[in-house]
Every structure is written in C-alpha cells, then in structure tokens.
XYZ file of C-alpha atoms in Angstrom:
208
model
C 35.929 14.244 -37.973
C 36.719 17.233 -40.191
C 33.095 18.030 -40.440
C 32.745 18.231 -36.638
C 35.825 20.409 -36.365
C 34.485 22.730 -39.046
C 31.145 22.989 -37.276
C 32.814 23.831 -33.962
C 34.947 26.486 -35.633
C 31.890 28.045 -37.280
C 29.984 27.980 -34.009
C 32.842 29.692 -32.147
C 33.074 32.407 -34.826
C 29.355 32.918 -34.627
C 29.607 33.326 -30.840
C 32.495 35.829 -31.202
C 30.529 37.862 -33.747
C 27.494 37.851 -31.436
C 29.613 38.908 -28.473
C 31.192 41.711 -30.518
C 27.811 42.910 -31.634
C 26.442 42.911 -28.092
C 29.568 44.738 -26.849
C 29.182 47.426 -29.513
C 25.492 47.778 -28.705
C 26.268 48.145 -25.010
C 28.947 50.739 -25.771
C 26.583 52.695 -27.963
C 23.913 52.559 -25.251
C 26.371 53.808 -22.650
C 27.532 56.585 -25.002
C 23.945 57.658 -25.588
C 23.084 57.459 -21.920
C 26.010 59.592 -20.821
C 24.941 62.819 -22.657
C 21.382 62.250 -21.574
C 22.495 61.912 -17.960
C 24.642 65.026 -18.285
C 21.679 66.913 -19.781
C 19.428 65.789 -16.945
C 22.064 66.754 -14.370
C 22.535 70.163 -15.961
C 18.798 70.734 -16.046
C 18.585 69.698 -12.413
C 21.392 72.036 -11.394
C 19.703 74.909 -13.270
C 16.327 74.183 -11.779
C 17.708 73.953 -8.238
C 18.692 77.661 -7.935
C 15.445 78.635 -9.602
C 13.564 76.562 -7.064
C 15.639 78.124 -4.274
C 14.863 81.576 -5.623
C 11.181 80.711 -5.820
C 11.342 79.428 -2.265
C 13.293 82.459 -0.998
C 11.376 85.247 -2.723
C 8.067 84.657 -0.895
C 9.909 84.646 2.429
C 11.673 87.918 1.617
C 8.424 89.481 0.429
C 6.675 88.340 3.599
C 9.446 89.805 5.777
C 9.318 93.126 3.926
C 5.543 93.175 4.218
C 5.791 92.540 7.963
C 8.282 95.398 8.334
C 5.999 97.733 6.387
C 3.045 96.671 8.522
C 5.045 97.393 11.686
C 6.305 100.809 10.561
C 3.355 102.159 8.569
C 0.858 102.577 11.470
C 3.399 104.453 13.582
C 4.303 106.771 10.705
C 0.656 107.406 9.878
C -0.132 108.105 13.520
C 2.846 110.458 13.824
C 1.844 112.295 10.643
C -1.837 112.629 11.510
C -1.499 113.302 15.226
C -0.867 116.825 16.458
C 0.970 115.354 19.479
C 3.473 113.602 17.267
C 4.124 116.538 14.907
C 3.697 119.274 17.575
C 1.888 121.623 15.191
C -1.278 122.029 17.228
C 0.516 122.176 20.561
C 3.092 124.627 19.211
C 0.412 126.924 17.824
C -1.493 126.886 21.117
C 1.690 127.640 23.068
C 2.462 130.625 20.838
C -1.107 131.887 21.233
C -0.830 131.689 25.016
C 2.449 133.642 24.972
C 0.921 136.304 22.704
C -2.184 136.650 24.890
C -0.082 137.025 28.003
C 2.036 139.742 26.355
C -1.138 141.581 25.308
C -2.493 141.322 28.847
C 0.645 143.010 30.227
C 0.965 145.766 27.634
C -2.724 146.544 27.095
C -5.025 146.281 24.101
C -6.917 148.572 21.788
C -10.118 147.072 23.181
C -9.164 148.069 26.695
C -8.392 151.598 25.548
C -11.783 151.945 23.865
C -13.596 150.639 26.946
C -11.674 153.046 29.183
C -12.505 156.059 26.980
C -16.153 155.048 26.967
C -16.235 154.912 30.772
C -14.562 158.322 30.915
C -17.194 159.799 28.630
C -19.983 158.264 30.687
C -18.455 159.721 33.850
C -18.256 163.176 32.334
C -21.893 162.970 31.318
C -22.948 161.903 34.813
C -20.995 164.642 36.569
C -21.716 167.421 34.098
C -24.780 168.559 36.020
C -22.800 168.700 39.221
C -21.174 166.355 41.703
C -18.615 166.177 44.429
C -14.909 165.978 43.586
C -14.733 162.415 44.896
C -17.635 161.412 42.666
C -16.025 163.027 39.645
C -12.744 161.183 40.302
C -14.538 157.883 40.652
C -16.822 158.299 37.637
C -14.322 159.823 35.211
C -11.062 158.124 36.156
C -11.756 155.224 38.497
C -14.242 153.420 36.270
C -11.976 153.836 33.239
C -8.991 152.345 35.059
C -11.065 149.466 36.358
C -12.428 148.731 32.883
C -8.908 148.586 31.453
C -7.833 146.228 34.228
C -10.860 144.033 33.564
C -10.125 143.703 29.844
C -6.443 142.952 30.482
C -7.430 140.396 33.119
C -9.631 138.558 30.612
C -6.719 138.272 28.161
C -4.421 137.116 30.958
C -6.896 134.451 32.048
C -7.238 133.149 28.486
C -3.451 132.981 28.152
C -3.168 131.057 31.397
C -5.893 128.552 30.449
C -4.400 127.877 26.993
C -0.915 127.430 28.451
C -2.161 124.941 31.047
C -4.006 122.957 28.364
C -0.830 122.768 26.274
C 1.185 121.554 29.258
C -1.305 118.723 29.832
C -0.951 117.391 26.278
C 1.054 114.158 25.937
C 4.219 113.809 23.838
C 4.760 117.526 23.381
C 8.153 118.723 22.058
C 10.545 120.500 24.401
C 10.236 123.878 22.691
C 6.444 123.726 22.923
C 6.658 123.077 26.637
C 9.081 125.991 27.069
C 6.796 128.433 25.225
C 3.766 127.172 27.146
C 5.556 127.653 30.468
C 6.483 131.204 29.448
C 2.865 131.896 28.469
C 1.605 130.507 31.778
C 4.040 132.605 33.820
C 3.299 135.821 31.942
C -0.422 135.088 31.964
C -0.411 134.528 35.703
C 1.544 137.745 36.251
C -0.850 139.701 34.040
C -3.841 138.244 35.871
C -2.338 139.187 39.220
C -1.709 142.785 38.131
C -5.179 143.094 36.643
C -6.886 141.855 39.797
C -4.794 144.158 41.953
C -5.568 147.154 39.755
C -9.288 146.402 39.574
C -9.646 146.201 43.355
C -7.231 149.109 43.999
C -4.778 146.870 45.823
C -1.652 148.399 44.289
C -2.775 151.951 43.562
C -5.790 153.496 45.212
C -7.871 156.301 43.762
C -6.748 159.793 44.723
C -8.827 161.586 47.302
C -9.633 165.271 47.778
C -8.624 167.195 50.866
C -11.239 167.641 53.534
C-alpha cells in the first residue's frame, strides 16, 4: 500500500517537473519570438517608405520628363524662329522705314545721276540749240533722273513693308514700323511718279 502511494507521489512530482519545464520552454520561446517579431515589423515599416519612394520617384521623373517634352519644342521654336523673336521682322520693318525716308529726302546716288544728266545736256547743247531744248536737256533730264532714283527707293521700301506685314506672329511694334514704312514709301513713290511725268511741276517754257 505504501509502495503504491510512494509511486503515485513520485509520478505526480515527475509530471509537475515536466509541466514546469515545458512552461519555461514556452515562455522562453515566446520571449525570443517577440524581439524577432518586433525586428521584422521594424524592418517592414522601414522598407515600406523606401518602397513608396521607389514607387513614387519614377512617376515624378516621368511627369517632369513629360513637362520638359511639352515645353522644350515650343521654346526651341520660339528661340530659332524669327517670327517668335521678331528679330528678322523688326529689322525688315526698320529697313523699310529708312528706305522710305531716303526716298522722300533724296540720296547721294540721285544727286550724282542728276549732275551727270546736266553735264550731258550741256555737251549736247554746246554747239547750239533752241532754248526749249536746252531747258529739257540740261534741267529736265536731271530732274527726271532724280525722281527715278527716289522712286526706286520708295518702291523697295513699300515692297519690304508689305512683306513684313504679311509675316505671321509679328510683334506690335514691328507692325507699327512696317505700316509707317509702307505709308512713307507709298507717298514717296507717288511724288516720284508725279515728278517724273511732270504732273506736279511742268518744265518752264520760253516766250514765243
């Protein structure tokens, strides 16, 4: 009887020791698993923003690249095109205004041509000639030559001004200068034609 009781007592102690050992092992396993889980969670939380950054950066770079692709052609076209910058059109407008002013005031070329015609007229009438012939050869031809030269400059000014006005996307100041050149050029051309054909001032005549 005592022997059986002793055996039961020893068996129960053995079970308690085994249960205690298993409990301690489970606690140690849980303690070891908790830092590992925290480490994994921390690594996951650190990797998540990095992954988001990696996922966001290509999108941002693509958007910036698209914006550059949209803007760059327009800027290059504006920089390389005379219509965008207005340099070529502005220069042509200024040239037309200058030519028209020269046509109205006269040129050194016109003066030289007029003096040449005067000299030729004097040579032709030196051997004799009527007064009307002398007036025509010495003075009339010189005046007509001056009108012809001024008319050529006026016509060039008018043509350049019209070409500038037909250009697309011209600045406002270029259009204003071109309009001024066209008006002055047209006026100079009108005066030159009238002077050449004696419409405004006729040659003087001698008394009969």
